[in-house]
Amino acid sequence: MNEETPKPTPPKAFGVGQGMDYGEQADVHQVHAAVQREKREPRVGAEPLSIWLIAVYGLAVFFGGAYLGRYSGNFSGEALDPYGGEPQAMKKASGPQGAQQVAELSPRDRGKKIFSANCQTCHQANGLGVAGQYPPLAGSEFTTGGSRRPAMIVLKGLQGPVTVKGQKFGTAVMQPWDKTLTDQKIADVLTYERSEWGNSASAVTVEQIAALRKELASHPESYTEPDILGVPADAELPGGAPPGGAPPSRMMTTADEQACHRTTDAEEYRQCAIELRSARKLANNCAPCPKKYAAILGSRRK
């Protein structure tokens, strides 16, 4: 029998034909392996930004915004006065020369300007605050009671929550003003708040604020409601409250201004006007002046 001996099949090259489907000429695995080995050409400017650099920039923006929010004073020239000078108002004299005279504002008028520049955004111009966020100052037991509580809050700040007039306000933070406002400005704004929107409480002097600032020099900033409630509601600032009750500016009404106009004598009218203005000005600083002011008005009305 002549049987044909099968010829041996030549060995295939290593890897060739492995993993190939019928009719394919190249191994898919090998083709993909070659692609995976190749890297893209580097391009300038396509490098990924470091996450640490992003974090540093983010922190810089955050702390910069916080600093501006605390110390900007609403970008008001009066709030940022580094010398603590008292604002003055210019008015023209009624004489023939028309010369300008400088009229010193009362503490209450100065306080109104300071309030508008620094406090009005939260507590509003009407003193009613924002429901659920910022407590009112009008009729507030913290504002109209003794002068120590509100002075502590303004100097060192207040961290909520806090209950005012039976309504609870959230965790809004009132910033401390001891590093931003001078003693004079704090005294003026407290005098304004305690005599505006129907409030009737004693004025606050710069000496009282200076004494309290010295007393609280080592105290950490931001009181809480329990801290404030721990102070008696009628507690006054060091040195006592200015006698005479409400600031005299609250006593001046339209009827009072018209008291001098009831006289027909020019010299008497001039003297009356001088006495009234003098009494109103001095009443901010001395104990018997409110009574003197009322006595002058009473004598002129007879």
XYZ file of N, CA and C in Angstrom, residues 260-275:
48
model
N -40.942 130.912 70.513
C -40.331 132.239 70.397
C -41.123 133.167 69.489
N -41.883 132.600 68.571
C -42.588 133.423 67.592
C -43.809 134.127 68.193
N -44.121 133.839 69.453
C -45.312 134.445 70.046
C -45.050 135.857 70.557
N -43.791 136.265 70.572
C -43.480 137.623 71.030
C -43.435 138.577 69.842
N -43.772 139.839 70.113
C -43.758 140.856 69.055
C -42.540 141.760 69.154
N -41.767 141.593 70.218
C -40.587 142.426 70.401
C -39.377 141.740 69.757
N -38.681 142.456 68.873
C -37.569 141.860 68.134
C -36.437 141.433 69.062
N -36.086 142.271 70.041
C -34.992 141.944 70.940
C -35.351 140.754 71.819
N -36.587 140.741 72.288
C -37.037 139.614 73.104
C -37.031 138.315 72.293
N -37.447 138.415 71.026
C -37.436 137.238 70.159
C -36.006 136.730 69.969
N -35.067 137.653 69.731
C -33.682 137.243 69.526
C -33.127 136.557 70.766
N -33.391 137.126 71.936
C -32.904 136.550 73.177
C -33.548 135.196 73.443
N -34.824 135.102 73.123
C -35.529 133.829 73.310
C -34.901 132.737 72.454
N -34.632 133.052 71.207
C -34.042 132.068 70.300
C -32.666 131.635 70.776
N -31.884 132.603 71.273
C -30.546 132.267 71.777
C -30.647 131.331 72.970
N -31.563 131.631 73.884
C -31.714 130.807 75.084
C -32.183 129.395 74.733
